[in-house]
XYZ file of C-alpha atoms in Angstrom:
351
model
C 62.724 89.611 108.745
C 63.724 86.304 107.174
C 65.622 83.702 109.168
C 67.270 82.197 106.080
C 69.154 83.428 103.015
C 69.733 81.514 99.796
C 72.846 82.584 97.937
C 75.112 81.279 95.190
C 78.387 79.901 96.519
C 80.698 82.858 97.054
C 83.684 83.850 94.937
C 86.744 85.090 96.804
C 89.054 87.056 94.511
C 92.072 87.160 96.839
C 93.079 84.342 99.164
C 96.343 82.929 100.517
C 96.257 79.149 100.510
C 99.911 78.636 101.447
C 101.872 75.414 100.997
C 102.812 72.325 103.002
C 100.947 71.621 106.239
C 99.219 74.982 106.195
C 97.887 74.390 102.682
C 96.614 70.952 103.714
C 94.807 72.636 106.611
C 93.211 75.678 104.993
C 92.280 74.552 101.472
C 89.492 72.186 102.693
C 88.180 75.141 104.738
C 87.392 77.160 101.583
C 84.031 75.419 101.131
C 83.447 75.479 104.896
C 83.434 79.250 104.610
C 80.899 79.249 101.763
C 83.287 79.709 98.825
C 83.685 77.642 95.652
C 85.664 80.031 93.468
C 88.929 81.407 94.811
C 91.820 83.415 93.363
C 94.952 81.818 94.817
C 97.838 84.111 95.641
C 101.331 83.241 94.291
C 103.586 84.547 97.111
C 104.862 81.147 98.170
C 108.467 80.240 98.933
C 109.711 80.281 96.236
C 107.055 82.419 94.514
C 105.092 81.162 91.528
C 106.994 82.898 88.743
C 106.494 80.486 85.835
C 103.498 78.914 84.139
C 104.513 75.395 85.138
C 104.902 76.346 88.800
C 101.381 77.814 88.846
C 99.878 74.821 87.006
C 101.517 72.411 89.438
C 100.204 74.453 92.383
C 96.717 74.378 90.944
C 96.878 70.610 90.645
C 97.869 70.307 94.310
C 95.019 72.604 95.386
C 92.472 70.755 93.289
C 93.353 67.445 94.953
C 92.549 68.978 98.355
C 89.256 70.597 97.295
C 87.845 68.988 94.100
C 84.645 71.067 94.135
C 86.429 74.440 94.214
C 87.376 76.420 91.119
C 90.907 77.733 91.695
C 91.892 80.776 89.662
C 95.647 80.726 89.253
C 98.039 83.681 89.362
C 101.684 84.402 88.675
C 104.056 86.536 90.731
C 105.474 89.415 88.725
C 109.232 89.006 88.375
C 111.876 89.266 85.660
C 110.971 85.688 84.655
C 107.590 86.920 83.460
C 108.499 87.943 79.921
C 105.902 88.695 77.239
C 106.573 85.171 75.915
C 105.814 83.686 79.356
C 102.643 85.755 79.522
C 101.466 84.195 76.267
C 102.309 80.750 77.590
C 100.442 81.440 80.859
C 97.351 82.724 79.059
C 97.295 79.607 76.881
C 97.474 77.472 80.036
C 94.428 79.207 81.516
C 96.237 81.337 84.086
C 94.086 84.398 84.681
C 96.097 87.002 86.572
C 99.475 88.355 87.588
C 100.083 89.673 91.075
C 102.331 92.672 91.744
C 104.020 93.117 95.109
C 106.093 96.247 95.559
C 109.315 95.072 97.160
C 109.194 94.480 100.913
C 105.618 95.613 101.610
C 104.164 92.320 102.934
C 104.684 88.563 103.409
C 107.089 87.012 100.874
C 107.447 90.217 98.860
C 111.235 90.324 98.934
C 111.248 89.392 95.215
C 108.856 92.254 94.469
C 108.856 95.176 92.092
C 111.111 98.203 92.416
C 110.420 99.881 89.048
C 107.070 99.407 87.291
C 108.279 100.804 83.967
C 110.637 97.873 83.567
C 107.563 95.690 83.233
C 105.677 97.735 80.650
C 106.324 95.147 77.900
C 104.850 92.503 80.226
C 101.818 94.644 80.958
C 101.316 95.208 77.243
C 101.379 91.445 76.682
C 98.880 90.975 79.505
C 96.588 93.536 77.929
C 96.899 91.773 74.588
C 96.050 88.395 76.173
C 93.185 89.735 78.317
C 94.831 88.935 81.652
C 94.205 90.725 84.951
C 96.812 92.728 86.841
C 96.342 92.448 90.610
C 98.060 95.163 92.635
C 99.124 95.185 96.235
C 98.689 98.939 96.323
C 101.307 100.237 98.742
C 104.603 102.036 98.353
C 107.506 100.665 100.428
C 108.022 102.594 103.661
C 110.656 105.290 103.278
C 111.196 107.798 106.066
C 113.055 110.213 103.767
C 110.031 110.338 101.467
C 107.578 110.514 104.371
C 106.040 107.125 103.539
C 104.863 104.799 106.310
C 102.251 102.069 106.677
C 99.499 104.631 107.330
C 99.914 106.525 104.038
C 101.600 103.887 101.836
C 98.331 103.049 100.030
C 97.416 106.641 99.300
C 100.927 107.340 97.981
C 100.603 104.347 95.609
C 97.482 105.692 93.883
C 99.494 107.809 91.432
C 101.030 104.568 90.147
C 97.559 103.077 89.693
C 96.434 106.109 87.669
C 99.574 105.965 85.542
C 99.158 102.247 84.801
C 95.528 102.763 83.801
C 96.491 105.652 81.537
C 99.268 103.666 79.851
C 97.216 100.460 79.490
C 93.529 101.474 79.310
C 92.355 98.016 78.144
C 94.262 96.140 80.852
C 91.967 94.951 83.602
C 93.488 96.111 86.901
C 92.389 95.231 90.432
C 93.531 97.376 93.353
C 93.425 94.757 96.042
C 92.378 95.057 99.697
C 91.650 98.786 99.705
C 91.764 100.396 103.141
C 91.315 104.126 102.526
C 88.733 106.617 101.364
C 91.371 107.885 98.929
C 91.594 104.465 97.309
C 87.809 104.159 97.004
C 87.562 107.606 95.427
C 90.440 106.877 93.048
C 88.964 103.605 91.763
C 85.546 105.206 91.312
C 87.128 107.968 89.253
C 88.825 105.593 86.808
C 87.418 103.600 83.906
C 85.542 100.338 83.843
C 88.757 98.297 83.506
C 89.780 99.229 87.056
C 88.175 97.458 90.016
C 88.853 96.974 93.707
C 88.617 94.171 96.237
C 87.655 94.733 99.858
C 88.298 92.316 102.700
C 85.894 91.298 105.442
C 88.229 92.440 108.186
C 88.799 95.924 106.745
C 85.033 96.418 106.782
C 85.020 95.699 110.517
C 88.151 97.207 112.049
C 90.181 100.400 112.347
C 93.696 101.159 113.553
C 92.649 100.823 117.200
C 91.615 97.217 116.616
C 95.017 95.984 115.417
C 97.356 98.119 117.492
C 98.318 95.642 120.225
C 96.206 92.839 118.677
C 98.507 90.775 116.425
C 95.731 88.576 115.041
C 94.115 91.689 113.539
C 97.396 92.922 112.060
C 97.687 92.723 108.279
C 99.174 94.602 105.346
C 97.830 97.005 104.370
C 96.841 97.920 107.893
C 93.323 99.055 108.757
C 93.215 102.839 108.913
C 90.952 105.523 110.402
C 87.217 105.329 111.168
C 86.571 107.672 108.218
C 88.336 105.189 105.923
C 86.330 102.245 107.232
C 83.177 104.339 106.721
C 84.147 104.866 103.077
C 84.586 101.148 102.564
C 81.232 100.420 104.179
C 79.540 103.160 102.139
C 80.791 101.826 98.834
C 79.631 98.259 99.509
C 76.329 99.549 100.819
C 75.889 101.483 97.576
C 76.331 98.347 95.478
C 79.042 99.796 93.217
C 79.771 97.089 90.609
C 83.558 97.505 90.593
C 83.988 96.759 94.301
C 83.784 93.107 95.353
C 85.012 90.486 97.784
C 88.667 89.579 98.090
C 89.218 88.242 101.599
C 93.019 88.430 101.688
C 92.670 85.612 104.212
C 96.283 84.920 105.186
C 96.914 82.278 107.836
C 100.082 82.105 109.957
C 100.935 79.778 112.856
C 100.111 81.429 116.163
C 103.810 81.464 117.140
C 104.524 83.704 114.111
C 101.683 86.086 114.946
C 102.586 86.515 118.603
C 106.353 86.973 118.303
C 108.446 90.117 118.536
C 107.587 91.035 114.922
C 104.100 89.651 114.211
C 103.523 88.287 110.727
C 101.037 90.267 108.636
C 97.805 88.429 107.882
C 94.234 87.910 109.100
C 92.577 84.481 108.752
C 88.881 84.436 107.711
C 88.576 81.486 105.290
C 86.400 79.092 107.396
C 83.930 81.806 108.480
C 83.911 84.081 105.449
C 80.287 84.104 104.263
C 78.746 84.092 107.769
C 81.087 86.973 108.593
C 79.957 88.918 105.507
C 76.267 88.225 106.194
C 76.611 89.439 109.771
C 78.298 92.648 108.630
C 75.891 93.370 105.765
C 72.956 92.916 108.107
C 74.501 95.420 110.536
C 74.950 97.834 107.652
C 71.322 97.363 106.592
C 72.232 96.046 103.150
C 71.715 92.274 103.133
C 70.124 92.755 99.753
C 73.570 93.759 98.429
C 75.378 90.688 99.779
C 74.958 88.402 96.765
C 76.306 90.955 94.322
C 79.335 91.712 96.523
C 80.331 88.082 97.164
C 79.481 86.765 93.690
C 77.995 88.831 90.871
C 80.352 91.817 90.638
C 83.638 89.938 90.910
C 82.598 87.223 88.506
C 81.585 89.839 85.961
C 84.899 91.659 86.223
C 86.905 88.427 85.926
C 84.663 87.401 83.003
C 83.393 84.223 84.676
C 79.902 82.862 84.048
C 77.278 84.421 86.307
C 75.883 82.173 89.024
C 72.571 80.704 87.884
C 69.484 80.958 90.087
C 68.920 77.269 89.365
C 72.548 76.339 90.051
C 74.237 75.288 93.291
C 73.074 77.358 96.263
C 74.173 78.044 99.802
C 71.632 78.433 102.621
C 72.417 80.605 105.643
C 70.330 80.357 108.799
C 69.960 82.996 111.472
C 71.711 81.051 114.198
C 74.552 82.068 116.465
C 77.955 80.889 115.236
C 80.736 81.033 117.817
C 84.076 81.488 116.109
C 86.599 78.941 117.397
C 89.559 80.048 119.444
C 91.905 78.372 116.963
C 92.266 75.709 114.301
C 94.907 72.997 114.523
C 97.387 72.861 111.640
C 97.313 69.375 110.073
C 100.292 67.100 110.685
C 102.397 69.951 111.935
C 105.843 69.067 113.239
C 105.372 71.774 115.890
C 103.525 70.696 119.024
C 100.118 72.370 119.359
C 100.677 74.521 116.283
C 97.457 76.388 115.523
C 96.138 79.268 113.444
C 93.909 81.855 115.160
C 90.968 83.223 113.151
C 89.712 86.771 112.957
C 87.345 87.621 115.844
C 88.234 84.402 117.686
C 85.711 83.411 120.373
C 83.227 86.062 119.203
C 79.738 85.369 117.822
C 78.280 85.808 114.334
C 74.563 86.105 113.644
C 74.512 83.677 110.699
C 75.850 80.232 109.926
C 75.850 77.980 106.912
C 73.004 75.494 107.136
C 73.439 73.611 103.867
C 74.837 73.803 100.383
C 74.636 71.851 97.178
């Protein structure tokens, strides 16, 4: 059994990098976690609804982490006309993120009726952009929809979108259920799926009463986690890493209504290596954190002679918290996933 692993720098195809003091804190941690390509989410306040807003955000991110490739996204809204799609594609913006209204952090501006946006989706298909879906229906007691079945109830919409726009690349993000895995596997090669680190570890029992493990979509049943683990163990090429790392100040996570989000950015690749070793599939790690996602997003494959990351088999104790830079709040911190627990691998060097 080897005590070291050489890997390409990871690509994280779903990450929340925030704004203000939180952005200043977490963006430099992207490389710390072993990542040099990251898809930046647009659900800021206000959300990134125009090309210029996304370009300006990318400039701010690049100043904080010059070695990282930031893939920019737009937030689907009425401002995103077919003309704006063409403008965004020309500016190098890769993807559009869809948030059904009210399902997660800063989704109040989200979508109520997908058909309204069919002209936008057609333009995206024509310009070879990617549609990223937060795949949940809003909770509705009259329709029997709650956080435990919201993802499964959304899958009909995914199938419909794929049928209407078969050439449009679609990513069902942060899948949490066996139903979602089976659905994506049943669809064509233009439909893919991201899986988070934390959803590969936890089930409903791990977040009920533990606010720092609470996210949207919530982790589900052991059988659902098993399905996620099985598909990454199998090396299916349309399932790849999207951390959905989503930091919040501790005071927002431990209040009466905890904010949804799990923070994994600074420990991401050691976390994945520890899990894949437990699953007996370390040989599948590189494809999951690099090869498959880069292929789907049509990025150059990582070269064996290019920059590499070296992991060593050495205990890494996850910090209790990270201080938020220059915060106006006294002792404002963000608590990571699995705080104070140990991982089996840590990053030794990278170039």
